PDB file of C-alpha atoms in Angstrom:
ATOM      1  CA  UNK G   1      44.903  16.376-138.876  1.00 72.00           C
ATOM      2  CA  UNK G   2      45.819  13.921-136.123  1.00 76.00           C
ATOM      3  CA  UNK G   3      43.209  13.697-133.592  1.00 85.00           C
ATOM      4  CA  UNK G   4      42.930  12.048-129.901  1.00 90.00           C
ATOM      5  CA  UNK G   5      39.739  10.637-128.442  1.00 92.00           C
ATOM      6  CA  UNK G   6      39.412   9.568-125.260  1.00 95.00           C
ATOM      7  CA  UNK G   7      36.189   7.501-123.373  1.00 96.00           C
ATOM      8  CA  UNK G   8      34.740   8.252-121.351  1.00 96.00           C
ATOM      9  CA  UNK G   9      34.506  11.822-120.950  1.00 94.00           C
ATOM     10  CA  UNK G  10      33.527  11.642-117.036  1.00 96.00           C
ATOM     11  CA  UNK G  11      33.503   8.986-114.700  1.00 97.00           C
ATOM     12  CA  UNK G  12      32.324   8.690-111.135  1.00 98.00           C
ATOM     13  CA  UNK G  13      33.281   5.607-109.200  1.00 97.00           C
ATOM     14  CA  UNK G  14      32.712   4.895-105.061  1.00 98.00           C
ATOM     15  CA  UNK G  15      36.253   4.524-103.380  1.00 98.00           C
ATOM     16  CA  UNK G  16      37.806   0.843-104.336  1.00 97.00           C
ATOM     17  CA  UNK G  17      36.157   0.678-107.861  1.00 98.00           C
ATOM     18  CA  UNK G  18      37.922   0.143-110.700  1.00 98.00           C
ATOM     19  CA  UNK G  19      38.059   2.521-113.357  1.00 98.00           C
ATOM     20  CA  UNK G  20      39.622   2.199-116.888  1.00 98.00           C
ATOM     21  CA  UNK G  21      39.948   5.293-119.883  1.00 98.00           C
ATOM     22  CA  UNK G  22      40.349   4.551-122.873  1.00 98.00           C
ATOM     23  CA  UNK G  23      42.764   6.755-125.546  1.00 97.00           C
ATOM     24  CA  UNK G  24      41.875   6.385-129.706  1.00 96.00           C
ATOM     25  CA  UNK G  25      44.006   8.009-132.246  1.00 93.00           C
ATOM     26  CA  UNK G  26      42.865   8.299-135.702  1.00 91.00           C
ATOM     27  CA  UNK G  27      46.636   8.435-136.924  1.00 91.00           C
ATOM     28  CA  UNK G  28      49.502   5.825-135.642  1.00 92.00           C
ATOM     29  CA  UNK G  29      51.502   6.676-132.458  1.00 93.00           C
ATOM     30  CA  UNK G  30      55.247   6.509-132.332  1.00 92.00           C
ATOM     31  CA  UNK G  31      54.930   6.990-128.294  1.00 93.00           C
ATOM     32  CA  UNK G  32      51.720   7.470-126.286  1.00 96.00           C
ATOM     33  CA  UNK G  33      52.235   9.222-122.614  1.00 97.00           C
ATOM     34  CA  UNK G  34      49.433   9.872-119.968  1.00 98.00           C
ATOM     35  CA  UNK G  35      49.229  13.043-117.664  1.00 98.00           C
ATOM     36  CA  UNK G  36      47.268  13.291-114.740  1.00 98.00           C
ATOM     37  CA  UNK G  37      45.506  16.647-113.694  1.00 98.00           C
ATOM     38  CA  UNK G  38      44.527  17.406-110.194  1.00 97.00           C
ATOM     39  CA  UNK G  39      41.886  19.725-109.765  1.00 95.00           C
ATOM     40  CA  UNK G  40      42.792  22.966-109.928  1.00 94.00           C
ATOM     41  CA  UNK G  41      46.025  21.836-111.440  1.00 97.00           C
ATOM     42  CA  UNK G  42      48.263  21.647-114.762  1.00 97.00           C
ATOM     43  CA  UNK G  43      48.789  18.059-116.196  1.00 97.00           C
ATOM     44  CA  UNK G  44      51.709  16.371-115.058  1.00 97.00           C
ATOM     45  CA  UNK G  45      53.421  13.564-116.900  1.00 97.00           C
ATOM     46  CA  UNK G  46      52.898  10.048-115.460  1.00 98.00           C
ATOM     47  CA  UNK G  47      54.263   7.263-118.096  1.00 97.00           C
ATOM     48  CA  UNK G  48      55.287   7.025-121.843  1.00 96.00           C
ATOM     49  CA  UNK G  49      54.885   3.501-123.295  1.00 96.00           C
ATOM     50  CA  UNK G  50      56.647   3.148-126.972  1.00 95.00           C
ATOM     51  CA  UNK G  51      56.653  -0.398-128.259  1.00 96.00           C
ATOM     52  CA  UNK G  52      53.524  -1.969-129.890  1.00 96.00           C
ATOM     53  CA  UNK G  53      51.574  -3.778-127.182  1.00 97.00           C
ATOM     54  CA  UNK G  54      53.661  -2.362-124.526  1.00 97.00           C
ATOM     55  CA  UNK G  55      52.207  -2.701-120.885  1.00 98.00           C
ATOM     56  CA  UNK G  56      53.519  -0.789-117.857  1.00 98.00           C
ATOM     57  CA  UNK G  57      52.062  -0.892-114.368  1.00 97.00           C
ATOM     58  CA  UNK G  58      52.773   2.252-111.653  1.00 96.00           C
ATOM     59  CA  UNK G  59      51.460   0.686-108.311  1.00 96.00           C
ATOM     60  CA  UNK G  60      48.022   0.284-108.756  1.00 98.00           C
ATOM     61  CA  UNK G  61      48.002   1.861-112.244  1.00 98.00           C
ATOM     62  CA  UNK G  62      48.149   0.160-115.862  1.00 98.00           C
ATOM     63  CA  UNK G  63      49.020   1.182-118.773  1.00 98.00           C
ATOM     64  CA  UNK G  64      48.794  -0.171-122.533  1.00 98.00           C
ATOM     65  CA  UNK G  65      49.866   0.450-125.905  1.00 97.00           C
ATOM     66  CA  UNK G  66      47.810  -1.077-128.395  1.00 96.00           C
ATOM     67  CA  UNK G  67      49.366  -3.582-131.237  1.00 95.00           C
ATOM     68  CA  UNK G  68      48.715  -1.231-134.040  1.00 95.00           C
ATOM     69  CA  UNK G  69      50.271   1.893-131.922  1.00 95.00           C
ATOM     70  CA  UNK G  70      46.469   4.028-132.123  1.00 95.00           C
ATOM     71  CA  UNK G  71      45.059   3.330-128.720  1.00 96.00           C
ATOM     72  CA  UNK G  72      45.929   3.239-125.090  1.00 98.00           C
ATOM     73  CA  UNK G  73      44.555   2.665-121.915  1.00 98.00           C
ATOM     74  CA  UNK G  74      44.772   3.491-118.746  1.00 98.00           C
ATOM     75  CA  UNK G  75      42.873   0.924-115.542  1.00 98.00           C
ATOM     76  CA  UNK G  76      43.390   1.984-111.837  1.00 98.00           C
ATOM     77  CA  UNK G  77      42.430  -1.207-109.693  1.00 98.00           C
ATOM     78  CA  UNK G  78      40.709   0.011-106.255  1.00 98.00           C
ATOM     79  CA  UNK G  79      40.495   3.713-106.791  1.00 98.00           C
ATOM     80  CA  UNK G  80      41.034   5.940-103.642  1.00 98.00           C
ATOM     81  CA  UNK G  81      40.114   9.304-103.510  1.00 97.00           C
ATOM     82  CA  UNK G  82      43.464  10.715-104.176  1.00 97.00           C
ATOM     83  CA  UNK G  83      43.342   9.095-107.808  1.00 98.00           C
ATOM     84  CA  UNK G  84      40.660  12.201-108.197  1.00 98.00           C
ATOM     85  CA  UNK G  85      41.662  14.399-111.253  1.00 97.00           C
ATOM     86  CA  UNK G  86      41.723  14.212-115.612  1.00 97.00           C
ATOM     87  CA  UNK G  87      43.841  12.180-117.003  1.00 98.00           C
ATOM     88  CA  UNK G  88      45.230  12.651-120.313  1.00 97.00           C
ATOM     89  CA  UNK G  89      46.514  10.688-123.082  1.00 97.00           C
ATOM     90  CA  UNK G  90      49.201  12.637-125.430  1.00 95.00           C
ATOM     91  CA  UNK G  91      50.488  11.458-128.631  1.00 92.00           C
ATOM     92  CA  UNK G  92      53.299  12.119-131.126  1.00 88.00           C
ATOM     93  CA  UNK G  93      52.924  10.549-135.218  1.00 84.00           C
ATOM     94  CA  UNK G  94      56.257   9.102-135.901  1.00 79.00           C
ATOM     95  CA  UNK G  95      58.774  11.469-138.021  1.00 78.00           C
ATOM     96  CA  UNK G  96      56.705  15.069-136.355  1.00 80.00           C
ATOM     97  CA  UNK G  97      57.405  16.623-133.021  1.00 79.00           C
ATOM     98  CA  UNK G  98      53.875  17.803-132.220  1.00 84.00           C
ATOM     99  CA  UNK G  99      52.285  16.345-129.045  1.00 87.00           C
ATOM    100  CA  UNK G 100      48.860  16.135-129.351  1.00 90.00           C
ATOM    101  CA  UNK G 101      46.869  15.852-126.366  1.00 92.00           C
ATOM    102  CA  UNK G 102      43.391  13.951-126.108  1.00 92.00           C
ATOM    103  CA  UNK G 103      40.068  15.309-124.520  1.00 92.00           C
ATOM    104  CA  UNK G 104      40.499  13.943-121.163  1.00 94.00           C
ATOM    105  CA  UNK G 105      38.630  11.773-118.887  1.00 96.00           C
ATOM    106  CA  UNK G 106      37.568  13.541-115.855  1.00 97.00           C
ATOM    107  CA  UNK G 107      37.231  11.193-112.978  1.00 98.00           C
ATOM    108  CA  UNK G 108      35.590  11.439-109.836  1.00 98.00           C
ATOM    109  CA  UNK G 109      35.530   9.343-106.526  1.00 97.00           C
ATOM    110  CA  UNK G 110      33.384   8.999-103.719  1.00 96.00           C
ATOM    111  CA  UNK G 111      34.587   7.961-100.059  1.00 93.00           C
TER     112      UNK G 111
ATOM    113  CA  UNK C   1      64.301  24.298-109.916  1.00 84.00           C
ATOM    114  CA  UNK C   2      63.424  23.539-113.307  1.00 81.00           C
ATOM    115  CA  UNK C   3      60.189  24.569-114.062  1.00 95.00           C
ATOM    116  CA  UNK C   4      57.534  26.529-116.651  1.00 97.00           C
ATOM    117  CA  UNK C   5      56.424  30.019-115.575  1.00 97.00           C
ATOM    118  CA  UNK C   6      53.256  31.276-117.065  1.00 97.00           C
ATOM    119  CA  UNK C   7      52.215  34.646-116.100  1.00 97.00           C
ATOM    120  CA  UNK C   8      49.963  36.562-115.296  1.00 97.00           C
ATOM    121  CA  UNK C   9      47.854  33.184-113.098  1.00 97.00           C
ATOM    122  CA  UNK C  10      44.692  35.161-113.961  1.00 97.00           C
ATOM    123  CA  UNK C  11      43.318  37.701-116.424  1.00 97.00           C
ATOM    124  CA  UNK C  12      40.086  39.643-117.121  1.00 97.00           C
ATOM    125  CA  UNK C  13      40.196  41.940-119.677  1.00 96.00           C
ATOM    126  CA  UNK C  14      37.782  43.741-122.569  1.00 97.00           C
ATOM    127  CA  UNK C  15      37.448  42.551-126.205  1.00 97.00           C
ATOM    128  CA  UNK C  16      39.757  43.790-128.069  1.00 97.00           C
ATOM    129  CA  UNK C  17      42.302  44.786-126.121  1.00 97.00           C
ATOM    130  CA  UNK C  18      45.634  43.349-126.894  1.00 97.00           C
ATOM    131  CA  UNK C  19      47.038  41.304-124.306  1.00 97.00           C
ATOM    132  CA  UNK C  20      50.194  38.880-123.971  1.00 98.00           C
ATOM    133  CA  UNK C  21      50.694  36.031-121.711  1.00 98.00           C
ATOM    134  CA  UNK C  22      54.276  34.952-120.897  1.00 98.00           C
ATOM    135  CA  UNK C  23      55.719  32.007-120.784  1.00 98.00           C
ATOM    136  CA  UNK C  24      59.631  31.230-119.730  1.00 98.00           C
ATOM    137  CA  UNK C  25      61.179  27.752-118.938  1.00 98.00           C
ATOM    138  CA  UNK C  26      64.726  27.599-117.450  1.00 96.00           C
ATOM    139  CA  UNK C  27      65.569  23.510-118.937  1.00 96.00           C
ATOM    140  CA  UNK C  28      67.273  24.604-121.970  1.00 95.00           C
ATOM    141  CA  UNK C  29      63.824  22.771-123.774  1.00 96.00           C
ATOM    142  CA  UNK C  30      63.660  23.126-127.567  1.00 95.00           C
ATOM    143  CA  UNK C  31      59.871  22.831-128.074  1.00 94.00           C
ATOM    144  CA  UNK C  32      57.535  24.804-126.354  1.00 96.00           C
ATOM    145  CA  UNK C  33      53.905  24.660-127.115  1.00 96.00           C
ATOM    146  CA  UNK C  34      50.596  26.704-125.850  1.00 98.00           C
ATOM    147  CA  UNK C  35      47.476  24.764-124.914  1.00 97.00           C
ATOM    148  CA  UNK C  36      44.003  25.876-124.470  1.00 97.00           C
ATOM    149  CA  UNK C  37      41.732  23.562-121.674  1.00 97.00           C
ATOM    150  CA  UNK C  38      37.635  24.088-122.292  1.00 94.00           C
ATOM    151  CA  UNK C  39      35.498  22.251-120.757  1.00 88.00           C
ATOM    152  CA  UNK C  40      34.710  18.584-122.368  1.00 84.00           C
ATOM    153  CA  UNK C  41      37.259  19.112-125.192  1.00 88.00           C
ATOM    154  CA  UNK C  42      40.380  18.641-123.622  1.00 90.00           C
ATOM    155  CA  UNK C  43      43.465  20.297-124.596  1.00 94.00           C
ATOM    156  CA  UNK C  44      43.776  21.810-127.824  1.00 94.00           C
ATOM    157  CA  UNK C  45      47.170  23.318-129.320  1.00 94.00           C
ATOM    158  CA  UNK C  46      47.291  26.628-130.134  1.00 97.00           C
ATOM    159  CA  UNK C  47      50.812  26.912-131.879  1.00 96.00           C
ATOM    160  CA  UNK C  48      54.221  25.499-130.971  1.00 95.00           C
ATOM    161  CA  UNK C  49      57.830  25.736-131.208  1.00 96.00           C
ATOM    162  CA  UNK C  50      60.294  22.983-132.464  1.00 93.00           C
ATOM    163  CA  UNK C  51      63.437  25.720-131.654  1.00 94.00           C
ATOM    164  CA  UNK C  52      64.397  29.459-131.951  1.00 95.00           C
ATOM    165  CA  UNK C  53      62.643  31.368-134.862  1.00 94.00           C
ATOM    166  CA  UNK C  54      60.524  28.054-135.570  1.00 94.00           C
ATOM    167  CA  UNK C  55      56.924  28.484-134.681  1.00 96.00           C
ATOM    168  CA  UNK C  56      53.967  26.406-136.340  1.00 95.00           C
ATOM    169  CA  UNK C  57      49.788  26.336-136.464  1.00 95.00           C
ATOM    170  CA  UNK C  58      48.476  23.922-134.088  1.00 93.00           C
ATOM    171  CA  UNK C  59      44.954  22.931-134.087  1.00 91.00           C
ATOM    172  CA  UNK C  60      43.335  26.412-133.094  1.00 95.00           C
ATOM    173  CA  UNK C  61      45.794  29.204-133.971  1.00 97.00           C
ATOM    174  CA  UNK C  62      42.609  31.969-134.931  1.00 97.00           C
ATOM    175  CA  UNK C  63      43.353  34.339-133.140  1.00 97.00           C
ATOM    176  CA  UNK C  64      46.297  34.227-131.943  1.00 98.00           C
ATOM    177  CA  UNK C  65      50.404  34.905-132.384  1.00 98.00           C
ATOM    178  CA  UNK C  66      53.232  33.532-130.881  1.00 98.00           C
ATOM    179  CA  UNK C  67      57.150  34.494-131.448  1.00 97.00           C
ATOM    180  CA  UNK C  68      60.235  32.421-130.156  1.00 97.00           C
ATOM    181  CA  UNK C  69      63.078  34.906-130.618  1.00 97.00           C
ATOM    182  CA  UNK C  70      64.783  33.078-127.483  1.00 97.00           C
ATOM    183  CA  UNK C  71      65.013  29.655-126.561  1.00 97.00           C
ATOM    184  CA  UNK C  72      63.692  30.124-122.983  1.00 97.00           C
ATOM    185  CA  UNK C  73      60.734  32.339-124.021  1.00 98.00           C
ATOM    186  CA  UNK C  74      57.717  31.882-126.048  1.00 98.00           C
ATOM    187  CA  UNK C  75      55.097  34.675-125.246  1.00 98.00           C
ATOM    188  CA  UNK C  76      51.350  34.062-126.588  1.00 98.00           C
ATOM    189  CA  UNK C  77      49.733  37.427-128.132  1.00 98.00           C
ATOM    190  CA  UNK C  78      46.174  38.335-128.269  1.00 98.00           C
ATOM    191  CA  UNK C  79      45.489  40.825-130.763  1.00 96.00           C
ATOM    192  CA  UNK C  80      42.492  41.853-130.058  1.00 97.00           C
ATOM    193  CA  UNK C  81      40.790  39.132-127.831  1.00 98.00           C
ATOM    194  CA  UNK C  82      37.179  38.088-127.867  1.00 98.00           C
ATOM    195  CA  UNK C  83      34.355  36.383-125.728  1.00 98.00           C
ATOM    196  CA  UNK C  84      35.856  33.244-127.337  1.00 97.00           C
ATOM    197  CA  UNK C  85      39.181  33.459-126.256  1.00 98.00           C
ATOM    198  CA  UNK C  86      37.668  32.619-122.495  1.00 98.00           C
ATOM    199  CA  UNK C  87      39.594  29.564-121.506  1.00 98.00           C
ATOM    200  CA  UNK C  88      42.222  27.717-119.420  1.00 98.00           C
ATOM    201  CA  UNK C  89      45.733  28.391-120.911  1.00 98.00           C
ATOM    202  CA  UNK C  90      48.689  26.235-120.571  1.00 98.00           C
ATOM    203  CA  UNK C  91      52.218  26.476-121.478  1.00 98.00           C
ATOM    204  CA  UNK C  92      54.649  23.465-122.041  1.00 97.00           C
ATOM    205  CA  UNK C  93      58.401  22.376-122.627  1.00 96.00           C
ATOM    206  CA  UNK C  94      60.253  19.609-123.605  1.00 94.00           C
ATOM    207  CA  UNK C  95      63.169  17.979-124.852  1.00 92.00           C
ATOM    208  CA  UNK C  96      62.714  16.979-128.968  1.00 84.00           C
ATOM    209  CA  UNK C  97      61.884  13.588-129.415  1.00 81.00           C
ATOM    210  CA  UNK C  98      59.612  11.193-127.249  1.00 79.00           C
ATOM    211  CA  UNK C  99      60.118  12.712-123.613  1.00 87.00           C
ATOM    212  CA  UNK C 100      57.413  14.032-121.457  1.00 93.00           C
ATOM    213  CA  UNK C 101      56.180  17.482-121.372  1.00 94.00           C
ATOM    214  CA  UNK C 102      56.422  20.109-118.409  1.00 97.00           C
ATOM    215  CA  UNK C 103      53.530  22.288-117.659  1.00 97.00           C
ATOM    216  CA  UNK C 104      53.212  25.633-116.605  1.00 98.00           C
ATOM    217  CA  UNK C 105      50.641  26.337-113.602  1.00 97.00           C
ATOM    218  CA  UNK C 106      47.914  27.815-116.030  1.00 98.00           C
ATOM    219  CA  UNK C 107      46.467  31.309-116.972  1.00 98.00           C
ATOM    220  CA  UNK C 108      42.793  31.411-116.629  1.00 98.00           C
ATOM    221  CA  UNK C 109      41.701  34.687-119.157  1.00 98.00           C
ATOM    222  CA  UNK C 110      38.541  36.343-118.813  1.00 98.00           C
ATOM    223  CA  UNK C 111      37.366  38.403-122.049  1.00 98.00           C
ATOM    224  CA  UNK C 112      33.954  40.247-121.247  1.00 97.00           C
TER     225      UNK C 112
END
């Protein structure tokens, strides 16, 4: 079955670091969407990107679709310690309704 | 205020006694899906819903039973639960098609 990788699993960065995750699917995406879990939190729904090579930027957030529509990324330029959390990459084959959900990148940042 | 309601928040119970966590969204969503969250392996489906009567196997149904015999509920049934079944549980909603999914606030279940 379809299955969502995501790298790294944990990442821990000193306030103002970048920090980049990076989504793999082993099937082709018809949409790609990232959540964003705070800590002690459910995920909540940041973006959806849909077109092949798609980017999208949220303030200091960027998101990609890869050209073949089976990876994604995410890259947060100067992290800040709110930006603290796992984010997740969720994906949906084209023609099925399932949502799969990658395994998360758990990131971490120091003042 | 539209929203996901998962209950009960937290659970410990004793293998093998049947338990069943709600779940009940008030957006009129036609898929509904249950999630379990373990550490380093993300979020893994357990079954899901594309509409009334419609339920399907996601990636780790063992163990587990779901009905959807209204739109705005879809209850997840433990039979008889083991040490296993320890884990983060998440319900979700959303709109067919590609639109974003809305969470529940999570039912942590303890099986000693």
């Amino acid at each position: 079955g379809q299955q969502v990788m995501q790298i790294p699993q944990y990442q821990h960065v000193q306030e103002g670091e970048d920090f980049t995750t990076y989504c793999n699917s082993s099937t082709t995406l018809s949409n790609i969407q990232w959540y964003k879990q705070r800590p002690g939190g459910h995920p909540v729904f940041l973006i959806q990107l849909v077109k092949s090579g798609e980017v999208k930027k949220q303030k200091r957030l960027t998101f990609q679709f890869g050209e073949a529509k089976k990876n994604s990324s995410l890259h947060i330029t100067a992290t800040q310690t709110t930006d603290v959390g796992t984010y997740f990459c969720a994906g949906k084959e084209t023609g099925f309704q399932k949502l799969v959900f990658g395994t998360g990148t758990r990131l971490l940042v120091s003042p | 205020e539209a929203q996901v309601t998962q209950n009960p928040r937290y659970l410990i119970t004793v293998t093998g006694k049947k338990l069943t966590v709600t779940c009940s969204q008030n957006m009129n969503h036609e898929y509904m899906s249950w999630y379990r969250q373990d550490p380093g392996l993300g979020l893994r489906q357990i079954y899901y819903s594309m509409n009334v009567e419609v339920t399907d196997k996601g990636d780790v149904p063992e163990g587990y039973k779901v009905s959807r015999k209204e739109k705005r509920n879809f209850p997840l049934i433990l039979e008889s639960p083991s040490p296993n079944q320890t884990s983060l549980y998440f319900c979700a909603s959303k709109i067919t098609g590609n639109t974003e999914a809305f969470f529940g606030q999570g039912t942590r279940l303890t099986v000693v």
